[in-house]
Coordinates of N, CA, C and O in Angstrom, one line a residue:
X1 N -17.9 -23.2 12.1 CA -18.4 -22.1 12.9 C -17.4 -21.0 12.8 O -17.7 -19.7 13.0
X2 N -16.1 -21.3 12.7 CA -15.1 -20.2 12.7 C -15.4 -19.1 11.6 O -14.9 -18.0 11.8
X3 N -16.0 -19.4 10.5 CA -16.3 -18.5 9.5 C -17.4 -17.6 9.7 O -17.8 -16.9 8.9
X4 N -18.2 -17.7 10.9 CA -19.5 -16.9 11.0 C -19.1 -15.5 11.0 O -19.8 -14.7 10.4
X5 N -18.1 -15.0 11.8 CA -17.8 -13.6 11.7 C -17.5 -13.1 10.3 O -18.1 -12.1 9.8
X6 N -16.8 -13.9 9.4 CA -16.5 -13.4 8.1 C -17.8 -13.3 7.2 O -17.8 -12.4 6.4
X7 N -18.7 -14.3 7.4 CA -19.9 -14.2 6.7 C -20.8 -13.1 7.1 O -21.6 -12.5 6.3
X8 N -20.7 -12.5 8.3 CA -21.5 -11.4 8.9 C -21.0 -10.1 8.5 O -21.7 -9.1 8.3
X9 N -19.7 -10.0 8.0 CA -19.0 -8.8 7.8 C -19.8 -7.8 6.6 O -20.1 -6.8 6.9
X10 N -20.1 -8.6 5.5 CA -20.9 -7.8 4.5 C -22.3 -7.3 4.9 O -22.6 -6.3 4.5
X11 N -22.8 -8.1 5.8 CA -24.2 -7.6 6.2 C -24.1 -6.3 7.1 O -24.8 -5.5 7.1
X12 N -23.0 -6.3 8.0 CA -23.0 -5.2 8.8 C -22.4 -4.1 8.1 O -22.9 -2.8 8.3
X13 N -21.6 -4.3 7.1 CA -21.1 -3.1 6.2 C -22.3 -2.5 5.6 O -22.6 -1.4 5.4
X14 N -23.2 -3.4 5.0 CA -24.4 -3.0 4.3 C -25.3 -2.1 5.3 O -26.0 -1.2 4.8
X15 N -25.5 -2.7 6.4 CA -26.3 -2.0 7.5 C -25.7 -0.6 7.7 O -26.5 0.3 7.8
X16 N -24.3 -0.5 7.8 CA -23.8 0.8 8.1 C -24.0 1.7 6.9 O -24.3 2.9 7.0
X17 N -23.9 1.2 5.7 CA -24.1 2.0 4.5 C -25.6 2.5 4.4 O -25.8 3.6 4.0
X18 N -26.5 1.8 4.8 CA -28.0 2.1 4.9 C -28.3 3.1 5.9 O -29.1 3.9 5.7
X19 N -27.5 3.1 7.0 CA -27.8 4.0 8.0 C -26.5 4.4 8.7 O -26.2 3.8 9.8
X20 N -25.8 5.3 8.2 CA -24.5 5.6 8.8 C -24.5 6.4 10.1 O -23.5 6.7 10.6
X21 N -25.6 6.8 10.6 CA -25.8 7.3 11.8 C -26.0 6.4 12.9 O -26.0 6.7 14.1
X22 N -26.1 5.2 12.7 CA -26.2 3.9 13.6 C -24.8 3.5 14.0 O -24.2 2.9 13.0
X23 N -24.4 3.7 15.2 CA -23.0 3.2 15.5 C -22.8 1.7 15.7 O -21.7 1.2 15.6
X24 N -23.9 1.0 15.9 CA -23.9 -0.4 16.2 C -23.1 -1.2 15.1 O -22.1 -2.0 15.6
X25 N -23.5 -1.1 13.9 CA -22.7 -1.8 12.8 C -21.2 -1.5 12.8 O -20.3 -2.5 12.8
X26 N -20.7 -0.4 13.0 CA -19.3 0.1 13.0 C -18.6 -0.6 14.2 O -17.5 -1.0 14.2
X27 N -19.4 -0.5 15.3 CA -18.7 -1.2 16.6 C -18.5 -2.8 16.3 O -17.5 -3.2 16.6
X28 N -19.5 -3.4 15.7 CA -19.5 -4.8 15.6 C -18.4 -5.1 14.6 O -17.5 -6.0 14.7
X29 N -18.3 -4.4 13.4 CA -17.3 -4.5 12.4 C -15.9 -4.4 13.1 O -14.9 -5.0 12.9
X30 N -15.7 -3.3 13.8 CA -14.5 -3.0 14.5 C -14.0 -4.1 15.5 O -12.8 -4.7 15.3
X31 N -14.9 -4.7 16.2 CA -14.5 -5.7 17.2 C -14.2 -7.1 16.4 O -13.3 -7.8 16.7
X32 N -15.0 -7.2 15.3 CA -14.8 -8.5 14.6 C -13.4 -8.4 13.9 O -12.6 -9.5 13.9
X33 N -13.0 -7.3 13.2 CA -11.7 -7.2 12.7 C -10.6 -7.2 13.7 O -9.5 -7.9 13.4
X34 N -10.8 -6.8 14.9 CA -9.9 -6.9 15.9 C -9.6 -8.2 16.4 O -8.4 -8.7 16.4
X35 N -10.7 -9.1 16.6 CA -10.6 -10.5 16.8 C -9.9 -11.2 15.9 O -9.2 -12.2 16.1
X36 N -10.0 -10.8 14.5 CA -9.3 -11.5 13.5 C -7.9 -11.0 13.3 O -7.2 -11.6 12.5
X37 N -7.4 -10.1 14.1 CA -6.2 -9.6 14.1 C -5.8 -8.7 12.8 O -4.7 -8.2 12.6
X38 N -6.9 -8.1 12.2 CA -6.7 -7.1 11.2 C -6.9 -5.7 11.8 O -8.0 -5.2 11.7
X39 N -5.9 -5.3 12.4 CA -5.9 -4.1 13.2 C -6.1 -2.8 12.4 O -6.8 -1.9 12.9
X40 N -5.6 -2.7 11.1 CA -5.9 -1.5 10.4 C -7.3 -1.4 10.0 O -7.9 -0.1 10.1
X41 N -8.0 -2.4 9.7 CA -9.4 -2.3 9.4 C -10.2 -2.1 10.6 O -11.2 -1.4 10.7
X42 N -9.8 -2.8 11.8 CA -10.4 -2.5 13.0 C -10.4 -0.9 13.5 O -11.3 -0.3 13.9
X43 N -9.2 -0.4 13.3 CA -9.0 1.0 13.7 C -9.9 1.9 12.9 O -10.4 2.9 13.4
X44 N -10.0 1.6 11.6 CA -10.9 2.5 10.7 C -12.4 2.4 11.2 O -13.0 3.3 11.2
X45 N -12.8 1.1 11.5 CA -14.3 1.0 12.0 C -14.4 1.6 13.4 O -15.4 2.1 13.6
X46 N -13.4 1.6 14.3 CA -13.5 2.2 15.5 C -13.5 3.8 15.3 O -14.2 4.4 16.1
X47 N -12.7 4.2 14.4 CA -12.7 5.6 14.1 C -14.2 6.1 13.7 O -14.6 7.1 14.2
X48 N -14.8 5.3 12.8 CA -16.2 5.6 12.3 C -17.2 5.7 13.6 O -17.9 6.6 13.8
X49 N -17.0 4.5 14.4 CA -17.9 4.5 15.5 C -17.7 5.6 16.5 O -18.7 6.3 17.0
X50 N -16.4 6.1 16.7 CA -16.1 7.2 17.7 C -16.6 8.5 17.1 O -16.8 9.5 17.9
X51 N -16.7 8.7 15.7 CA -17.3 9.9 15.3 C -18.7 10.1 15.6 O -19.2 11.2 15.8
X52 N -19.4 8.8 15.9 CA -20.8 8.9 16.2 C -21.0 8.8 17.7 O -22.0 9.3 18.3
X53 N -20.1 8.3 18.3 CA -20.1 8.1 20.0 C -18.9 8.6 20.6 O -18.1 7.7 21.1
X54 N -18.5 9.8 20.5 CA -17.2 10.3 20.9 C -17.0 10.2 22.4 O -15.8 10.1 22.9
X55 N -18.0 9.9 23.1 CA -18.0 9.9 24.7 C -17.7 8.4 25.0 O -17.6 8.2 26.4
X56 N -17.6 7.5 24.2 CA -17.6 6.2 24.7 C -16.0 5.8 25.0 O -15.3 5.4 24.1
X57 N -15.7 6.0 26.2 CA -14.4 5.9 26.7 C -13.7 4.6 26.6 O -12.6 4.4 26.3
X58 N -14.5 3.4 26.8 CA -14.0 2.1 26.8 C -13.7 1.9 25.3 O -12.6 1.4 25.1
X59 N -14.5 2.2 24.4 CA -14.1 2.1 22.9 C -12.8 2.9 22.6 O -11.9 2.5 21.9
X60 N -12.8 4.2 23.0 CA -11.7 5.0 22.8 C -10.5 4.4 23.3 O -9.4 4.4 22.6
X61 N -10.4 3.6 24.5 CA -9.2 3.0 25.1 C -8.9 1.9 24.2 O -7.6 1.6 23.9
X62 N -9.7 1.1 23.6 CA -9.5 0.1 22.7 C -8.8 0.7 21.4 O -7.8 0.2 20.9
X63 N -9.5 1.6 20.9 CA -8.9 2.3 19.5 C -7.6 2.8 19.9 O -6.6 2.7 18.9
X64 N -7.3 3.6 20.9 CA -6.0 4.1 21.3 C -4.9 2.9 21.3 O -3.9 2.9 20.8
X65 N -5.3 1.7 21.9 CA -4.5 0.6 22.0 C -4.1 0.2 20.6 O -2.8 -0.3 20.4
X66 N -5.2 0.0 19.8 CA -4.7 -0.5 18.5 C -3.9 0.5 17.7 O -2.9 0.2 17.0
X67 N -4.1 1.8 17.9 CA -3.2 2.7 17.2 C -1.8 2.6 17.7 O -0.9 2.8 16.9
X68 N -1.7 2.4 19.0 CA -0.3 2.2 19.5 C 0.3 1.0 18.9 O 1.5 0.9 18.5
X69 N -0.5 -0.2 18.8 CA 0.0 -1.4 18.2 C 0.6 -1.1 16.8 O 1.4 -1.8 16.3
X70 N -0.1 -0.4 16.1 CA 0.1 0.1 14.6 C 1.2 1.1 14.6 O 1.6 1.4 13.5
X71 N 1.6 1.7 15.7 CA 2.9 2.6 15.6 C 2.1 4.0 15.4 O 2.9 4.9 14.9
X72 N 0.9 4.2 15.5 CA 0.3 5.6 15.3 C 0.0 6.2 16.7 O 0.1 5.6 17.8
X73 N -0.2 7.5 16.7 CA -0.5 8.3 17.8 C -1.8 8.0 18.4 O -2.8 8.5 17.6
X74 N -2.0 7.5 19.5 CA -3.4 7.2 20.1 C -3.7 8.2 21.1 O -2.8 8.5 22.0
X75 N -5.0 8.7 21.2 CA -5.4 9.5 22.3 C -5.0 11.0 22.2 O -5.5 11.6 22.9
X76 N -4.2 11.4 21.3 CA -3.9 12.8 21.1 C -5.1 13.7 20.7 O -5.1 14.8 21.0
X77 N -6.0 13.2 19.9 CA -7.1 14.0 19.4 C -8.3 13.0 19.0 O -8.0 11.9 18.9
X78 N -9.5 13.6 19.0 CA -10.6 12.9 18.6 C -10.4 12.3 17.1 O -9.8 13.1 16.4
X79 N -11.0 11.3 16.8 CA -10.8 10.7 15.5 C -11.5 11.6 14.4 O -11.0 11.7 13.2
X80 N -12.3 12.6 14.9 CA -13.0 13.4 13.8 C -12.1 14.7 13.6 O -12.4 15.4 12.7
X81 N -11.2 14.9 14.4 CA -10.2 16.0 14.3 C -9.1 15.7 13.4 O -8.4 14.8 13.6
X82 N -8.8 16.6 12.5 CA -7.6 16.3 11.7 C -6.7 17.6 11.7 O -7.3 18.7 11.8
X83 N -5.4 17.4 11.8 CA -4.6 18.7 11.7 C -4.9 19.4 10.5 O -4.9 19.0 9.4
X84 N -5.1 20.8 10.6 CA -5.2 21.6 9.5 C -3.9 22.2 9.1 O -2.8 21.9 9.6
X85 N -4.0 22.9 7.9 CA -2.7 23.4 7.3 C -2.2 24.6 8.4 O -2.8 25.1 9.2
X86 N -0.9 24.7 8.3 CA -0.2 25.7 9.2 C -0.8 27.1 8.8 O -1.1 27.4 7.6
X87 N -0.9 28.0 9.8 CA -1.3 29.3 9.6 C -0.2 30.0 8.9 O 0.9 30.1 9.3
X88 N -0.6 30.6 7.7 CA 0.5 31.1 6.8 C 0.9 32.7 7.3 O 1.9 33.2 7.0
X89 N 0.1 33.0 8.4 CA 0.4 34.4 8.9 C -0.1 35.6 8.1 O -0.8 35.3 7.2
X90 N 0.2 36.8 8.5 CA -0.5 37.9 7.7 C 0.0 38.2 6.5 O 1.1 37.8 6.0

């Protein structure tokens, strides 16, 4: 039974590919990777989930915690925001 999550991962990835606007597969993938201790993969799937559900504070807290464990900056900006180039001025 321990391999059940591993066998489900490809199915959830396929579901997300078929409908990338559905946050459920991304959330399941993120939680599964987190349970397996694969934090980088979990962070990526939480990031995708939060792009779709940016107001989910509970998941954001989990995501921020993972980023802190990975030594990255958690909570400073939404996952869909990326720093832009510096303003070159006039």
